Coordinates of C-alpha atoms in Angstrom, one line a residue:
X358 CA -17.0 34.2 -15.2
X359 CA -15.6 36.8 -12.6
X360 CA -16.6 34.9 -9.6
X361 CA -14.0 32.0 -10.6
X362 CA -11.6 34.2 -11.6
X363 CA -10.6 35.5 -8.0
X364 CA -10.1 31.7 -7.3
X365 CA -8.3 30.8 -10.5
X366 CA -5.8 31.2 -13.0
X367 CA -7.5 33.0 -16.3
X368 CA -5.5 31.4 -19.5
X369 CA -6.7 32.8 -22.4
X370 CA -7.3 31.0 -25.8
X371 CA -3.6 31.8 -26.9
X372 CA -2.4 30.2 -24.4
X373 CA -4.2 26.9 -24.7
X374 CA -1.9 25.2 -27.2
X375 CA 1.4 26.1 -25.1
X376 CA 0.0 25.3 -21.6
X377 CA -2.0 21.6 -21.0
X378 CA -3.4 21.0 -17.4
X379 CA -4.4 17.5 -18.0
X380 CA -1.7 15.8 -16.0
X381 CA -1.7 18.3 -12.8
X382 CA -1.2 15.8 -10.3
X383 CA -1.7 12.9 -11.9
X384 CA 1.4 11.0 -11.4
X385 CA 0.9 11.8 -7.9
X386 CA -1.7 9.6 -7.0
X387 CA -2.9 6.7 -9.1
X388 CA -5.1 5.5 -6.5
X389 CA -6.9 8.9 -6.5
X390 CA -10.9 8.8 -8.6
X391 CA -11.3 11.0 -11.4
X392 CA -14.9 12.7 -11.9
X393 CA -16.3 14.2 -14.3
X394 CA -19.3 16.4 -16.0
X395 CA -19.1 17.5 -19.4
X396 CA -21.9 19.9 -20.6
X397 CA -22.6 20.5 -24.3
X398 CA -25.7 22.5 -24.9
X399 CA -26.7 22.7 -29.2
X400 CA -30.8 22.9 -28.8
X401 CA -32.3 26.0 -27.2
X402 CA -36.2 25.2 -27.8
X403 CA -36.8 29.1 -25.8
X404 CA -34.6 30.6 -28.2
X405 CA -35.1 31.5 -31.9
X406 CA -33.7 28.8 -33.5
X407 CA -30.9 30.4 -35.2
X408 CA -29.0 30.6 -31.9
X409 CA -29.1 26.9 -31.4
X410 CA -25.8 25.3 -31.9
X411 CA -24.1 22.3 -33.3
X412 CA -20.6 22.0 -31.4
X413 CA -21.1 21.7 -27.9
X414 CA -22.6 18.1 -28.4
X415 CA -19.6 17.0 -30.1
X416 CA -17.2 19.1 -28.0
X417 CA -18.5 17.1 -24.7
X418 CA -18.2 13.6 -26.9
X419 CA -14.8 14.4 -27.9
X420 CA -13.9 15.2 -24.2
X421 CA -15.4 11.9 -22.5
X422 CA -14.0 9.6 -25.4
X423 CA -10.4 11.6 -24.5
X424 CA -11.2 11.6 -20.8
X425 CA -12.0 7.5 -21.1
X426 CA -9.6 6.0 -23.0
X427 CA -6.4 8.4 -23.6
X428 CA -6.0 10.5 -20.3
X429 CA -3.2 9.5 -18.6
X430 CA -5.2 7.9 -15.6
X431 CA -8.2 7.2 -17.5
X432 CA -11.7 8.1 -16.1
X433 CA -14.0 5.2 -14.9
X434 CA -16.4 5.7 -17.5
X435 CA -19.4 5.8 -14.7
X436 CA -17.7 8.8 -13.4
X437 CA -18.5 10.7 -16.4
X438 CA -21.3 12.2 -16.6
X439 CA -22.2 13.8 -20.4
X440 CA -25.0 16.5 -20.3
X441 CA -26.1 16.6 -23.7
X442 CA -29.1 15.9 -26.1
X443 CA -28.7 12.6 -28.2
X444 CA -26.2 11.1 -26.0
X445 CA -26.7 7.2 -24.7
X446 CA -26.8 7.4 -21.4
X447 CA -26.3 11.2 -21.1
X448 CA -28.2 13.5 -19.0
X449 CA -30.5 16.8 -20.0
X450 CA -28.2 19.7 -20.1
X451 CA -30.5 21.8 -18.0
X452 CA -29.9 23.4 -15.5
X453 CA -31.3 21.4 -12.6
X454 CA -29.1 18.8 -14.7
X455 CA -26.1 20.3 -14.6
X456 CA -26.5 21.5 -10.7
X457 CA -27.4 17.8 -9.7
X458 CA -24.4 16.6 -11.0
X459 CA -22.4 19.1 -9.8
X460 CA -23.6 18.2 -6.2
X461 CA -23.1 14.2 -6.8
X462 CA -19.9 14.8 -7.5
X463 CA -19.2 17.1 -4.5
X464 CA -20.7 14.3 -2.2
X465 CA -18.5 11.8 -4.3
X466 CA -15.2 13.4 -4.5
X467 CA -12.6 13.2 -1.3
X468 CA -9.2 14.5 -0.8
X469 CA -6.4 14.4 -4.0
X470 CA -9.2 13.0 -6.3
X471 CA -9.2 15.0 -10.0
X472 CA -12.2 17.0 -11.1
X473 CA -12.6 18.0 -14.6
X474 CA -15.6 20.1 -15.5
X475 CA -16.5 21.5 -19.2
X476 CA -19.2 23.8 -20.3
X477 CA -19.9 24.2 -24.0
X478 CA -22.6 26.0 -25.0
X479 CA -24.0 29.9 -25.1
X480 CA -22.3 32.5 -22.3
X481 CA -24.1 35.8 -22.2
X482 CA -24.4 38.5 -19.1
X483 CA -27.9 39.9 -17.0
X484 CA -27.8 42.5 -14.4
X485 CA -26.4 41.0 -11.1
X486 CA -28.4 39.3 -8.7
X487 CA -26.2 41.8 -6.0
X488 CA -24.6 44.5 -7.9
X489 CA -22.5 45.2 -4.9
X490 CA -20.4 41.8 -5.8
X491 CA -19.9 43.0 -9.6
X492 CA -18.0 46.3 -10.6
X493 CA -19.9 46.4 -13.9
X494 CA -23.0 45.4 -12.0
X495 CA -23.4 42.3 -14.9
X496 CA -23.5 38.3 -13.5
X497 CA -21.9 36.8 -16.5
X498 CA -24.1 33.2 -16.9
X499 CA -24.0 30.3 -18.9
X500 CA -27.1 28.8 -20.6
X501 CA -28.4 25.4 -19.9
X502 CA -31.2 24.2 -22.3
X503 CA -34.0 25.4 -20.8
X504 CA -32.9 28.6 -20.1
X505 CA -35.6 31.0 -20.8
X506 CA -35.8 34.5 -22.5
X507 CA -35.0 37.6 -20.5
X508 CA -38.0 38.7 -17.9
X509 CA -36.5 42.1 -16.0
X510 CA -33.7 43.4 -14.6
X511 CA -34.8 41.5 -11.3
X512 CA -35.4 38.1 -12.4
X513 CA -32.9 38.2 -15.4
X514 CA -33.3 34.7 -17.6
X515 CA -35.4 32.1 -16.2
X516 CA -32.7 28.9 -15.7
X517 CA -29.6 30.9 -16.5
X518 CA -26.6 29.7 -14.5
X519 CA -25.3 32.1 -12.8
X520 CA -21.4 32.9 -12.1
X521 CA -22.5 32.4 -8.5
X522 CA -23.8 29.5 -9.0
X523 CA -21.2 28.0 -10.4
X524 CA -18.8 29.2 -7.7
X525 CA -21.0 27.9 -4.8
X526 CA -21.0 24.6 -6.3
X527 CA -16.8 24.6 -7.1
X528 CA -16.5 25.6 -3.5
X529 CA -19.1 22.8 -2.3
X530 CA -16.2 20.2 -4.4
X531 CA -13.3 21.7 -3.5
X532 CA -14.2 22.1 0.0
X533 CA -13.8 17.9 0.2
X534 CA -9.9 18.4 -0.8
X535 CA -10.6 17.3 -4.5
X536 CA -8.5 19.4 -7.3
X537 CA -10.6 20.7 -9.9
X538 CA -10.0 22.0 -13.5
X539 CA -12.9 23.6 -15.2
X540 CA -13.2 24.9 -19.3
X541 CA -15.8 27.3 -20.0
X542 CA -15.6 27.0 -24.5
X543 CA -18.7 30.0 -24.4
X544 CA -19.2 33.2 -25.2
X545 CA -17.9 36.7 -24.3
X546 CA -12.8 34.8 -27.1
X547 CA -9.9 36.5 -27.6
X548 CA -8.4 37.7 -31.1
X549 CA -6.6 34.3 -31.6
X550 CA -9.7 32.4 -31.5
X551 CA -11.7 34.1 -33.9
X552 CA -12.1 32.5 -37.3
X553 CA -12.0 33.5 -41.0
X554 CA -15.5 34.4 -42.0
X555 CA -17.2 32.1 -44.0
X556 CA -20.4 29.8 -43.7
X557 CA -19.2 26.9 -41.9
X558 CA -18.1 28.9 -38.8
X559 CA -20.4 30.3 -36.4
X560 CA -20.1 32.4 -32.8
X561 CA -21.1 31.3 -29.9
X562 CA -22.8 34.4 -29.0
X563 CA -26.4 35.7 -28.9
X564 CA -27.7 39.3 -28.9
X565 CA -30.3 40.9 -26.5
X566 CA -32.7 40.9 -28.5
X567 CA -32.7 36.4 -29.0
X568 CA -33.9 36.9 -25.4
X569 CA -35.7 39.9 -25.2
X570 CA -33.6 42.1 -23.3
X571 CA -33.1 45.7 -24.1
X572 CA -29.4 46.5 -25.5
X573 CA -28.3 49.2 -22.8
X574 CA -28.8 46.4 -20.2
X575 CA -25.3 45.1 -21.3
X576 CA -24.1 48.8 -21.2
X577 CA -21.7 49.5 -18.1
X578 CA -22.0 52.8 -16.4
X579 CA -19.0 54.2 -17.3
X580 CA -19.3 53.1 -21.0
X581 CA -16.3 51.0 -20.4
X582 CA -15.9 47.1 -21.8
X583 CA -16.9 44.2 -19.6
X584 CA -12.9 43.0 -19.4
X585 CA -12.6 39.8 -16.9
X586 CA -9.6 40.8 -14.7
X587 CA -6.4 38.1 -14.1
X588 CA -6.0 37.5 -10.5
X589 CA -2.0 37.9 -9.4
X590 CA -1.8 34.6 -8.8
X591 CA -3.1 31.2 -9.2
X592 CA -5.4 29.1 -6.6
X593 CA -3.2 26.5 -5.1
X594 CA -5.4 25.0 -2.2
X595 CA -4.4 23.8 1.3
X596 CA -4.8 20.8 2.7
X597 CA -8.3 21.2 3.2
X598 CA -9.7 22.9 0.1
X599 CA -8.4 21.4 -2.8
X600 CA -6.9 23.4 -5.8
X601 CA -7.9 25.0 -9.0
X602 CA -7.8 26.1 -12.7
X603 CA -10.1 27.3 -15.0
X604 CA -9.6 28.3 -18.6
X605 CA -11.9 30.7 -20.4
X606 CA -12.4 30.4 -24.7
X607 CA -13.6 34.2 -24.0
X608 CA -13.6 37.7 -22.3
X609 CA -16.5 39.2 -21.3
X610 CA -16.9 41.1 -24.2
X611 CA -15.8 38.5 -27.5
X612 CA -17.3 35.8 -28.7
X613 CA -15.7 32.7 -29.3
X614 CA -16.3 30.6 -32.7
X615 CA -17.3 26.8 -33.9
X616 CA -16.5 25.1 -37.1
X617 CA -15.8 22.1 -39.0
X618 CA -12.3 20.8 -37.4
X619 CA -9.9 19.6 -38.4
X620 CA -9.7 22.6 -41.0
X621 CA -9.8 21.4 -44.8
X622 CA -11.1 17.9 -44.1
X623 CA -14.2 17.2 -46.2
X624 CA -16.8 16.5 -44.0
X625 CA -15.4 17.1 -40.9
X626 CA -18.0 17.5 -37.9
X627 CA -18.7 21.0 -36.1
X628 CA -16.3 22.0 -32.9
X629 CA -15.9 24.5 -30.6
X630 CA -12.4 26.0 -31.4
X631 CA -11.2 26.5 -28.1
X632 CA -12.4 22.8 -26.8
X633 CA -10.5 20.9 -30.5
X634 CA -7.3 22.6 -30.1
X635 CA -7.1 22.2 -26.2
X636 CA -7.5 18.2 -26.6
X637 CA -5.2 18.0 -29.7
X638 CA -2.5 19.4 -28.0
X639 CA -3.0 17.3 -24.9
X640 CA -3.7 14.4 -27.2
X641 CA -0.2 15.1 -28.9
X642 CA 1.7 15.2 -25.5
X643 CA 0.7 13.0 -23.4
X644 CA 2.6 14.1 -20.7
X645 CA 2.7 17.9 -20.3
X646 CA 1.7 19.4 -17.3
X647 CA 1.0 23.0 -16.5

C-alpha cells in the first residue's frame, strides 16, 4: 500500500527468507507488551464464490501459535487478537473488526512495546478517495469480509480498507511510542513468489469484473504499471513516535499465490506463500534480527 510505503521499508518477497524482523528490539526490553492482530480473510459471501480463499485462515493460525509459544518474548495470548472465521475466540474479519482492534491496541500500546500486525486475505485497487495523494490516482485496499462489490468511481467498494485507513490507524499506534511491524501476504507478488501452475495453487487476486468494476478503472493515465516505489530509507522513529517495518508479498500490479505447504507433503493444509516461508525462516533462527 503506498501510503505505508513513505513511512516504511518495502522488502519484497525475495527478500523474506534472508532478512527476519521478528527480534527488532526484543532483547532490548523484556519488560515491554507485545500486541497483536492477525487478519485472515477465506469467505467473501459479496463475492462470487470462486474468489473466496482457503489460506488466510491458516496463515493467521500459524502466526498466533508462532507469536504464542515460539517468539522469542512470547505474546500474552490475550494480546492477540485473530480476525478470522472458525477461530475460538477470534473476531469477524470485517472491517469494523479489523478497525476496532486496531484502535484497542493504539489505546493499549505505550512507549518500546512491539506491534505486530498481519493481513492475509484479497488486495485489490479503486480510484482514490483524493487523487491528488496518489500519482496513479488508485487507493490500493485490502478486503475485509464484508467488503462489498464495486458501486462507482466515488464510493469505490462498500467496506474496502483503504491504504489510508490503514496509515491513520499505524499513525494513531505509533504515535504512543510503540514499534510496529506489519505483513500485508495479499495481492498486487513478485516473480519469486509465484508458483508452478497446477491445481493446488491459487492467486490471491480478483479481477474487476468479481466486483463489478469496469477494467479501464485499473488503467493509469499514462498506460504505465501500478509499481509501489522504495522509499530511500527506512522509518526509524524518535522518541515520540515509535518505529516501523512493513513487508509486502506483492507489487501493485502481481499477484501473490497460496498452496499446500510444506511442498510434497500428502495432505498438507493451504498457505499463503509469502506468510509459510516468512515464519519458517524465523522459526529456524530464532535469533535473527533485521
Amino acid at each position: 500500500m503506498k501510503r505505508i510505503l513513505h513511512r516504511a521499508t518495502l522488502l519484497a518477497a525475495g527478500t523474506a527468507a534472508l532478512v527476519a524482523v521478528f527480534t527488532a528490539g526484543i532483547g532490548q526490553a523484556l519488560a515491554r507488551t507485545n500486541y497483536a492482530m492477525v487478519v485472515g480473510v477465506t469467505a467473501y459471501p459479496n463475492l462470487p464464490k470462486r474468489n473466496w480463499l482457503v489460506g488466510p485462515r491458516n496463515d493467521a493460525l500459524l502466526v498466533r501459535d508462532f507469536l504464542t509459544t515460539q517468539a522469542h518474548v512470547p505474546f500474552e495470548p490475550q494480546n492477540v487478537f485473530v480476525l478470522a472465521d472458525d477461530v475460538e475466540g477470534g473476531r469477524e474479519p470485517t472491517l469494523a473488526g479489523i478497525l476496532g482492534s486496531l484502535d484497542e491496541i493504539a489505546e493499549k500500546a505505550g512507549p518500546d512495546d512491539f506491534v505486530y500486525l498481519q493481513f492475509s486475505g484479497h488486495g485489490f485497487q479503486q480510484t482514490a478517495a483524493d487523487p491528488s495523494t496518489e500519482t496513479d490516482g488508485l487507493d490500493e485496499i485490502f478486503l475485509p469480509k464484508d467488503t462489498g462489490r464495486w458501486v462507482d468511481r466515488a464510493k469505490g467498494m462498500p467496506n474496502a480498507l483503504v491504504d489510508d485507513e490503514v496509515g491513520k490507524a499505524l499513525t494513531k499506534i505509533r504515535a504512543k511510542g510503540a514499534f510496529v511491524w506489519v505483513v500485508f501476504d495479499a495481492c498486487h507478488s513478485g516473480t519469486a513468489t509465484r508458483a508452478a501452475p497446477g491445481d493446488d495453487v491459487q492467486e490471491r487476486k480478483i479481477d474487476p469484473d468479481a466486483v463489478g468494476m469496469p477494467a479501464e478503472i485499473l488503467i493509469p493515465a499514462d498506460g504505465s504499471p501500478n509499481r509501489l516505489r522504495e522509499p530511500s530509507e527506512a522509518s526509524s522513529g524518535t522518541a515520540e513516535m515509535g518505529g516501523m517495518v512493513a513487508f509486502f508479498a506483492a507489487q501493485t500490479d502481481e499477484t501473490t499465490p497460496e498452496m499446500p505447504l510444506p511442498r510434497g507433503v500428502k495432505g498438507a493444509p493451504k498457505y499463503g506463500l509469502f506468510t509459510h516461508t516468512l515464519f519458517s525462516e524465523l522459526g529456524a533462527n530464532p535469533n535473527v534480527s533485521y
